[in-house]
Amino acid sequence: MPVRMLATLTALAALMIYGFGCSDSTPSGNADSPPTPASGTQQAESQLVGMIDDERIENAASEPGNWLAYGRTYEEQRFSPLSQINRETVGQLGLAWAKDMGTNRAQEATPIVVDGILFLTSSWSRVFAIDALTGETLWSFDPQVPGAYARKACCDVVNRGVAVYKGRVYFGSLDGRLFALDAKTGEEIWEVDTLIDRTRAYTITGAPRAARGKIYIGNGGAEFGVRGYVTAYDAETGEQAWRFFTVPGDPSLPFEQPELEAAAKTWKGGEWWKIGGGGTVWNSIVYDPDFNQIYLGVGNGSPWTRAIRSPGGGDNLFLSSVVAVDADTGVYKWHYQTTPGDNWDYTAVQDMALADMTVDGKERKVLLQAPKNGFFYVIDRSNGELLRAHPYAPLNWATHVDMETGRPVENPELDYAEKEKWVLPGPLGGHNWQSMSVDEEGGLVFIPVQQNSFIYGLSEEFKKTGLYKAVADRFNLGVEMGRVVQHFVNNLDTWPAPKGFLRAFNPLTGEVAWEVEIAHYWNGGVLATAGGLVFQGDAFGMLKAYDKETGEALWEFNTYTSMLAPPITYAIDGVQYVSILTGTGGGDLFSGAPLPPFPNPASLDYNNYGRLLVFKLGGDAKLEVPKARDMTIPEQEMADLSDAQIAYGEGLFHEYCAECHGLATRSGGVIPDLRQMSTETHARFDEIVLSGLLAPKGMAAFNDVLSAQDATFVHEYIRARAHEDREVALGNQAAPRWTWMDSAE
Ligand code: CA
């Protein structure tokens, strides 16, 4: 079908679905018709693919059949006016088609839908243009990220999506390149290296944003030791327009931006610039047409612990802040810091939404964010004034936010400088990047909330020596990772039970209108619609539609695959569709398999099938029920090592391996479970770990940090853990001992 005709049908369909009763359903301007080429020349219809100009994207709200920007519109509320699928009809919702995306790693992308085409990314930064009616791949593009680069990524080889703008598709690759592709053909137009220092472990996982002729992109890497910044590029040429550093660099060098001089005064006594400082903007960058400004959601400190990063105290600006900069120049306008002196990986990179709200009787243009630290912020976009800061998630690190000073009041009992402490939220946050949805009219925000603590302890090495040495391409957290299992075991009696919630939260009053408890914390993003529904996929593979007024589950579909990605909705030819990518992983690889009695996510019971699923009313396609995963642990050939040697391997495993393969060798089902290694894999263990035999698949060599002797100790620790879990499964042993560290003192 010609794209122009398709677009017209989409516009008609949108009208039909949107309903005639809604006052703002009338298309205005060019919003519902394909844009006319500026030159006025006759352009072939096929060249209109992805022709989203500034006017069209700024009026994205008037195209309910499309999903033109990351959060649907520049406001990023992820609330769709489509209502064909509603409380009454949702019972007839069924699978229209499913597409195998050829991956078993996490998929996190929000597809952009424009005129009948889905533009999305999958794992390893691969890009797809897919016919939104049939699932046919129109083109795909693979940036060929080197497999070994996976070691530089804290949180899986994920990507959260593309920007589509003026006939081009923009995306960032895991290894830090920004691409412009032809939206029609997928051919590369330009590529730029966004990294300031390739010796540091920078990654891109976030979706770029496009506005005002520019493409905006940040990066990740604060766990490894990098300095955060955001760059704006000319959309046409790829030329750099401006760059904004989020933290000060080496104080002996000139400041790149005037406000960094003041920011540097809030960093005291340490040598943060050698480690990096952190403050990466790895997820949320929002353009605000009302003020022509860009909001940067700034990440955590690097290392996590302020005792190492800034031993003299200080707020460490602009860590864990929302920073507003001018869209054209990148010049600083204002900031609000959610967590001064961050000590817990409390990023403020979580999705930001823009809204108009009446606050205390006054009309305000507000920014809404539920960052990791557990408080929900309502901020005046004109000047950064804090209007509300109610807790939306279970937390204990602070008692409240003092509304006079705008600062959180920390709980001194949870200072972990001397002894390890359970802190809520942990590094995965009260809410992570999984998107929330804003019902502006209903005054509620639907948030995927997490109750997931972490046992924070200051690095033992640092406590003993007062020295901290950052190492390239590995976690540099300053938090004790080697002894984390021992800390866990020693404090098991006070462990706050992990769980998740979907919460309908009132950002002005702090009230929870309703909540649904989910027996796992790591669930998917949220979509709300004018059909009165809230859609979410969960860790157990269930895609559900809840009544947005009550939280009652009105519909569910078993995808047999854990989900993280947010659902989206679009309409073509009078039919509304709901779409979601399946497959978990991301930042939760470290936590691994839940401990009994907590139930297994679908990724453990089955496999992690990366699919694109599309639903419509009356859809009757079927998903094959996958075979249950074989969890048998083979018999182990144990070497005759001392407890002290195995304990040494335990420490190394949690420094270097657990981040992907899971705490105590218990994989969450995405990355191979090392307890299940075959005889052949055991035989090649050193080749894999030291020589990089499987580097093309993402398992890089670790010979820069592990000696052959170290590899043997790690190997034997894995065997010891496998052996005891096998014995427990066979009923020969009551419970695992978990840690060898106590006996190795
Ligand atoms: Ca982080």
PDB file of C-alpha atoms in Angstrom, residues 527-719:
ATOM      1  CA  LEU A 527       0.792   2.216  29.162  1.00  0.00           C
ATOM      2  CA  ALA A 528      -2.519   3.846  30.087  1.00  0.00           C
ATOM      3  CA  THR A 529      -5.322   4.601  27.626  1.00  0.00           C
ATOM      4  CA  ALA A 530      -8.552   6.535  27.300  1.00  0.00           C
ATOM      5  CA  GLY A 531     -10.191   3.102  27.136  1.00  0.00           C
ATOM      6  CA  GLY A 532      -9.845   3.154  30.935  1.00  0.00           C
ATOM      7  CA  LEU A 533      -7.040   0.619  30.921  1.00  0.00           C
ATOM      8  CA  VAL A 534      -3.503   0.295  32.242  1.00  0.00           C
ATOM      9  CA  PHE A 535      -1.355  -2.283  30.431  1.00  0.00           C
ATOM     10  CA  GLN A 536       1.750  -3.884  31.899  1.00  0.00           C
ATOM     11  CA  GLY A 537       3.842  -6.991  31.240  1.00  0.00           C
ATOM     12  CA  ASP A 538       5.384  -8.653  34.306  1.00  0.00           C
ATOM     13  CA  ALA A 539       8.253 -10.900  35.360  1.00  0.00           C
ATOM     14  CA  PHE A 540       6.014 -13.956  35.178  1.00  0.00           C
ATOM     15  CA  GLY A 541       5.256 -13.491  31.498  1.00  0.00           C
ATOM     16  CA  MET A 542       1.737 -12.145  32.034  1.00  0.00           C
ATOM     17  CA  LEU A 543       0.614  -9.174  29.980  1.00  0.00           C
ATOM     18  CA  LYS A 544      -2.338  -7.654  31.852  1.00  0.00           C
ATOM     19  CA  ALA A 545      -4.882  -4.905  31.382  1.00  0.00           C
ATOM     20  CA  TYR A 546      -6.062  -3.288  34.617  1.00  0.00           C
ATOM     21  CA  ASP A 547      -9.028  -0.996  35.157  1.00  0.00           C
ATOM     22  CA  LYS A 548      -7.379   2.397  35.615  1.00  0.00           C
ATOM     23  CA  GLU A 549      -9.928   3.430  38.241  1.00  0.00           C
ATOM     24  CA  THR A 550      -9.704   0.353  40.468  1.00  0.00           C
ATOM     25  CA  GLY A 551      -6.690  -1.740  39.522  1.00  0.00           C
ATOM     26  CA  GLU A 552      -8.910  -4.732  38.833  1.00  0.00           C
ATOM     27  CA  ALA A 553      -7.282  -7.062  36.279  1.00  0.00           C
ATOM     28  CA  LEU A 554      -9.737  -7.211  33.355  1.00  0.00           C
ATOM     29  CA  TRP A 555      -7.626  -9.199  30.892  1.00  0.00           C
ATOM     30  CA  GLU A 556      -4.437 -11.234  30.822  1.00  0.00           C
ATOM     31  CA  PHE A 557      -2.352 -13.110  28.289  1.00  0.00           C
ATOM     32  CA  ASN A 558       0.470 -15.527  29.054  1.00  0.00           C
ATOM     33  CA  THR A 559       3.491 -14.691  26.869  1.00  0.00           C
ATOM     34  CA  TYR A 560       5.676 -17.221  28.752  1.00  0.00           C
ATOM     35  CA  THR A 561       8.446 -14.612  28.707  1.00  0.00           C
ATOM     36  CA  SER A 562       9.345 -12.058  31.354  1.00  0.00           C
ATOM     37  CA  MET A 563       8.843  -8.486  30.171  1.00  0.00           C
ATOM     38  CA  LEU A 564      10.476  -5.129  30.809  1.00  0.00           C
ATOM     39  CA  ALA A 565       9.554  -3.091  27.747  1.00  0.00           C
ATOM     40  CA  PRO A 566       6.549  -0.780  27.859  1.00  0.00           C
ATOM     41  CA  PRO A 567       3.472  -1.639  25.800  1.00  0.00           C
ATOM     42  CA  ILE A 568       2.424   0.927  23.202  1.00  0.00           C
ATOM     43  CA  THR A 569      -0.767   1.294  21.179  1.00  0.00           C
ATOM     44  CA  TYR A 570      -1.510   2.452  17.639  1.00  0.00           C
ATOM     45  CA  ALA A 571      -4.297   2.255  15.056  1.00  0.00           C
ATOM     46  CA  ILE A 572      -4.467   1.376  11.372  1.00  0.00           C
ATOM     47  CA  ASP A 573      -7.596   1.168   9.184  1.00  0.00           C
ATOM     48  CA  GLY A 574      -9.957   1.615  12.132  1.00  0.00           C
ATOM     49  CA  VAL A 575      -8.334  -1.106  14.231  1.00  0.00           C
ATOM     50  CA  GLN A 576      -6.495  -0.425  17.483  1.00  0.00           C
ATOM     51  CA  TYR A 577      -3.403  -2.501  18.281  1.00  0.00           C
ATOM     52  CA  VAL A 578      -1.377  -3.016  21.455  1.00  0.00           C
ATOM     53  CA  SER A 579       2.249  -3.997  21.000  1.00  0.00           C
ATOM     54  CA  ILE A 580       5.029  -5.111  23.343  1.00  0.00           C
ATOM     55  CA  LEU A 581       8.539  -6.561  23.147  1.00  0.00           C
ATOM     56  CA  THR A 582       9.260  -9.542  25.407  1.00  0.00           C
ATOM     57  CA  GLY A 583      12.453 -10.643  27.127  1.00  0.00           C
ATOM     58  CA  THR A 584      13.978  -9.664  30.458  1.00  0.00           C
ATOM     59  CA  GLY A 585      17.515  -9.017  31.707  1.00  0.00           C
ATOM     60  CA  GLY A 586      18.871  -5.495  31.932  1.00  0.00           C
ATOM     61  CA  GLY A 587      20.050  -4.295  35.321  1.00  0.00           C
ATOM     62  CA  ASP A 588      18.707  -7.287  37.214  1.00  0.00           C
ATOM     63  CA  LEU A 589      21.138  -9.889  35.835  1.00  0.00           C
ATOM     64  CA  PHE A 590      23.138  -9.548  39.079  1.00  0.00           C
ATOM     65  CA  SER A 591      20.247 -10.529  41.389  1.00  0.00           C
ATOM     66  CA  GLY A 592      19.805 -13.799  39.501  1.00  0.00           C
ATOM     67  CA  ALA A 593      17.351 -16.483  40.523  1.00  0.00           C
ATOM     68  CA  PRO A 594      15.043 -15.619  43.437  1.00  0.00           C
ATOM     69  CA  LEU A 595      15.667 -17.506  46.664  1.00  0.00           C
ATOM     70  CA  PRO A 596      12.905 -19.886  47.751  1.00  0.00           C
ATOM     71  CA  PRO A 597      10.080 -19.301  48.591  1.00  0.00           C
ATOM     72  CA  PHE A 598      10.010 -16.417  46.089  1.00  0.00           C
ATOM     73  CA  PRO A 599       8.587 -17.656  42.781  1.00  0.00           C
ATOM     74  CA  ASN A 600      10.602 -18.009  39.584  1.00  0.00           C
ATOM     75  CA  PRO A 601      10.193 -15.459  36.814  1.00  0.00           C
ATOM     76  CA  ALA A 602       9.256 -16.848  33.380  1.00  0.00           C
ATOM     77  CA  SER A 603      12.874 -16.422  32.235  1.00  0.00           C
ATOM     78  CA  LEU A 604      13.842 -19.184  34.667  1.00  0.00           C
ATOM     79  CA  ASP A 605      10.939 -21.544  34.069  1.00  0.00           C
ATOM     80  CA  TYR A 606      11.089 -21.265  30.278  1.00  0.00           C
ATOM     81  CA  ASN A 607      13.539 -19.313  28.203  1.00  0.00           C
ATOM     82  CA  ASN A 608      13.901 -15.694  27.405  1.00  0.00           C
ATOM     83  CA  TYR A 609      12.200 -15.549  23.996  1.00  0.00           C
ATOM     84  CA  GLY A 610      12.718 -12.148  22.420  1.00  0.00           C
ATOM     85  CA  ARG A 611       9.533 -11.505  20.507  1.00  0.00           C
ATOM     86  CA  LEU A 612       7.432  -8.645  19.251  1.00  0.00           C
ATOM     87  CA  LEU A 613       3.779  -9.302  20.107  1.00  0.00           C
ATOM     88  CA  VAL A 614       0.856  -7.377  18.630  1.00  0.00           C
ATOM     89  CA  PHE A 615      -2.724  -7.669  19.909  1.00  0.00           C
ATOM     90  CA  LYS A 616      -6.118  -6.566  18.588  1.00  0.00           C
ATOM     91  CA  LEU A 617      -9.770  -7.242  19.377  1.00  0.00           C
ATOM     92  CA  GLY A 618     -10.678 -10.648  17.987  1.00  0.00           C
ATOM     93  CA  GLY A 619      -7.027 -11.602  17.415  1.00  0.00           C
ATOM     94  CA  ASP A 620      -6.752 -15.382  17.471  1.00  0.00           C
ATOM     95  CA  ALA A 621      -3.094 -16.170  16.785  1.00  0.00           C
ATOM     96  CA  LYS A 622      -1.567 -18.655  19.205  1.00  0.00           C
ATOM     97  CA  LEU A 623       1.785 -18.690  20.945  1.00  0.00           C
ATOM     98  CA  GLU A 624       3.439 -22.065  21.226  1.00  0.00           C
ATOM     99  CA  VAL A 625       3.790 -23.082  24.888  1.00  0.00           C
ATOM    100  CA  PRO A 626       7.525 -23.384  25.441  1.00  0.00           C
ATOM    101  CA  LYS A 627       9.112 -26.432  26.989  1.00  0.00           C
ATOM    102  CA  ALA A 628       9.946 -26.051  30.659  1.00  0.00           C
ATOM    103  CA  ARG A 629      13.608 -25.436  31.185  1.00  0.00           C
ATOM    104  CA  ASP A 630      15.784 -28.263  32.471  1.00  0.00           C
ATOM    105  CA  MET A 631      17.202 -27.044  35.789  1.00  0.00           C
ATOM    106  CA  THR A 632      19.270 -30.162  36.517  1.00  0.00           C
ATOM    107  CA  ILE A 633      22.739 -29.487  37.855  1.00  0.00           C
ATOM    108  CA  PRO A 634      25.248 -32.116  36.720  1.00  0.00           C
ATOM    109  CA  GLU A 635      27.524 -33.974  39.092  1.00  0.00           C
ATOM    110  CA  GLN A 636      30.718 -32.034  39.800  1.00  0.00           C
ATOM    111  CA  GLU A 637      34.338 -33.181  39.739  1.00  0.00           C
ATOM    112  CA  MET A 638      35.582 -31.325  42.780  1.00  0.00           C
ATOM    113  CA  ALA A 639      39.223 -30.356  43.180  1.00  0.00           C
ATOM    114  CA  ASP A 640      40.733 -30.698  46.617  1.00  0.00           C
ATOM    115  CA  LEU A 641      40.883 -27.020  47.582  1.00  0.00           C
ATOM    116  CA  SER A 642      40.763 -25.472  51.024  1.00  0.00           C
ATOM    117  CA  ASP A 643      37.818 -23.374  52.175  1.00  0.00           C
ATOM    118  CA  ALA A 644      40.112 -20.357  52.077  1.00  0.00           C
ATOM    119  CA  GLN A 645      40.854 -20.965  48.395  1.00  0.00           C
ATOM    120  CA  ILE A 646      37.164 -21.358  47.543  1.00  0.00           C
ATOM    121  CA  ALA A 647      36.411 -18.230  49.584  1.00  0.00           C
ATOM    122  CA  TYR A 648      38.972 -16.382  47.469  1.00  0.00           C
ATOM    123  CA  GLY A 649      37.161 -17.605  44.345  1.00  0.00           C
ATOM    124  CA  GLU A 650      33.856 -16.486  45.879  1.00  0.00           C
ATOM    125  CA  GLY A 651      35.242 -12.963  46.288  1.00  0.00           C
ATOM    126  CA  LEU A 652      36.548 -12.809  42.722  1.00  0.00           C
ATOM    127  CA  PHE A 653      33.318 -14.231  41.324  1.00  0.00           C
ATOM    128  CA  HIS A 654      31.327 -11.422  42.957  1.00  0.00           C
ATOM    129  CA  GLU A 655      33.790  -8.779  41.810  1.00  0.00           C
ATOM    130  CA  TYR A 656      33.872  -9.842  38.168  1.00  0.00           C
ATOM    131  CA  CYS A 657      31.264 -12.477  37.225  1.00  0.00           C
ATOM    132  CA  ALA A 658      28.118 -12.072  39.324  1.00  0.00           C
ATOM    133  CA  GLU A 659      27.110  -8.865  37.548  1.00  0.00           C
ATOM    134  CA  CYS A 660      25.897 -11.056  34.661  1.00  0.00           C
ATOM    135  CA  HIS A 661      25.908 -14.654  35.893  1.00  0.00           C
ATOM    136  CA  GLY A 662      24.039 -13.887  39.114  1.00  0.00           C
ATOM    137  CA  LEU A 663      24.615 -13.689  42.852  1.00  0.00           C
ATOM    138  CA  ALA A 664      25.994 -16.962  44.280  1.00  0.00           C
ATOM    139  CA  THR A 665      26.180 -18.410  40.715  1.00  0.00           C
ATOM    140  CA  ARG A 666      22.359 -18.513  40.454  1.00  0.00           C
ATOM    141  CA  SER A 667      21.550 -17.088  37.027  1.00  0.00           C
ATOM    142  CA  GLY A 668      18.171 -15.469  36.507  1.00  0.00           C
ATOM    143  CA  GLY A 669      17.746 -17.406  33.276  1.00  0.00           C
ATOM    144  CA  VAL A 670      19.022 -14.870  30.740  1.00  0.00           C
ATOM    145  CA  ILE A 671      22.785 -15.483  30.945  1.00  0.00           C
ATOM    146  CA  PRO A 672      24.024 -19.111  31.151  1.00  0.00           C
ATOM    147  CA  ASP A 673      23.781 -20.651  34.627  1.00  0.00           C
ATOM    148  CA  LEU A 674      27.348 -21.721  35.385  1.00  0.00           C
ATOM    149  CA  ARG A 675      26.188 -24.480  37.727  1.00  0.00           C
ATOM    150  CA  GLN A 676      24.902 -26.218  34.613  1.00  0.00           C
ATOM    151  CA  MET A 677      28.158 -26.086  32.647  1.00  0.00           C
ATOM    152  CA  SER A 678      28.774 -29.216  30.576  1.00  0.00           C
ATOM    153  CA  THR A 679      31.936 -31.303  30.815  1.00  0.00           C
ATOM    154  CA  GLU A 680      33.099 -29.691  27.553  1.00  0.00           C
ATOM    155  CA  THR A 681      32.580 -26.173  28.925  1.00  0.00           C
ATOM    156  CA  HIS A 682      34.421 -27.070  32.127  1.00  0.00           C
ATOM    157  CA  ALA A 683      37.302 -28.328  29.976  1.00  0.00           C
ATOM    158  CA  ARG A 684      37.465 -24.982  28.149  1.00  0.00           C
ATOM    159  CA  PHE A 685      36.838 -22.789  31.212  1.00  0.00           C
ATOM    160  CA  ASP A 686      40.251 -21.103  31.118  1.00  0.00           C
ATOM    161  CA  GLU A 687      40.063 -20.532  27.371  1.00  0.00           C
ATOM    162  CA  ILE A 688      36.697 -18.826  27.844  1.00  0.00           C
ATOM    163  CA  VAL A 689      37.586 -16.773  30.925  1.00  0.00           C
ATOM    164  CA  LEU A 690      41.196 -15.899  30.125  1.00  0.00           C
ATOM    165  CA  SER A 691      41.462 -16.101  26.332  1.00  0.00           C
ATOM    166  CA  GLY A 692      38.043 -14.817  25.273  1.00  0.00           C
ATOM    167  CA  LEU A 693      36.882 -17.915  23.384  1.00  0.00           C
ATOM    168  CA  LEU A 694      33.256 -16.723  23.584  1.00  0.00           C
ATOM    169  CA  ALA A 695      33.961 -12.992  23.205  1.00  0.00           C
ATOM    170  CA  PRO A 696      31.880 -12.738  20.004  1.00  0.00           C
ATOM    171  CA  LYS A 697      28.852 -13.837  22.074  1.00  0.00           C
ATOM    172  CA  GLY A 698      29.503 -11.199  24.745  1.00  0.00           C
ATOM    173  CA  MET A 699      31.757 -13.142  27.160  1.00  0.00           C
ATOM    174  CA  ALA A 700      34.928 -11.052  26.987  1.00  0.00           C
ATOM    175  CA  ALA A 701      38.322 -12.218  28.259  1.00  0.00           C
ATOM    176  CA  PHE A 702      39.158 -11.296  31.852  1.00  0.00           C
ATOM    177  CA  ASN A 703      42.895 -11.960  31.722  1.00  0.00           C
ATOM    178  CA  ASP A 704      43.596  -8.325  32.590  1.00  0.00           C
ATOM    179  CA  VAL A 705      42.115  -8.803  36.069  1.00  0.00           C
ATOM    180  CA  LEU A 706      42.308 -12.576  36.658  1.00  0.00           C
ATOM    181  CA  SER A 707      45.456 -14.693  36.714  1.00  0.00           C
ATOM    182  CA  ALA A 708      45.374 -18.379  35.754  1.00  0.00           C
ATOM    183  CA  GLN A 709      45.437 -19.157  39.477  1.00  0.00           C
ATOM    184  CA  ASP A 710      42.524 -16.762  40.086  1.00  0.00           C
ATOM    185  CA  ALA A 711      40.529 -18.444  37.308  1.00  0.00           C
ATOM    186  CA  THR A 712      41.049 -21.803  39.004  1.00  0.00           C
ATOM    187  CA  PHE A 713      39.720 -20.486  42.310  1.00  0.00           C
ATOM    188  CA  VAL A 714      36.690 -18.949  40.586  1.00  0.00           C
ATOM    189  CA  HIS A 715      36.126 -22.220  38.729  1.00  0.00           C
ATOM    190  CA  GLU A 716      36.259 -24.249  41.937  1.00  0.00           C
ATOM    191  CA  TYR A 717      33.942 -21.836  43.733  1.00  0.00           C
ATOM    192  CA  ILE A 718      31.396 -22.334  40.920  1.00  0.00           C
ATOM    193  CA  ARG A 719      31.805 -26.138  41.267  1.00  0.00           C
TER     194      ARG A 719
END
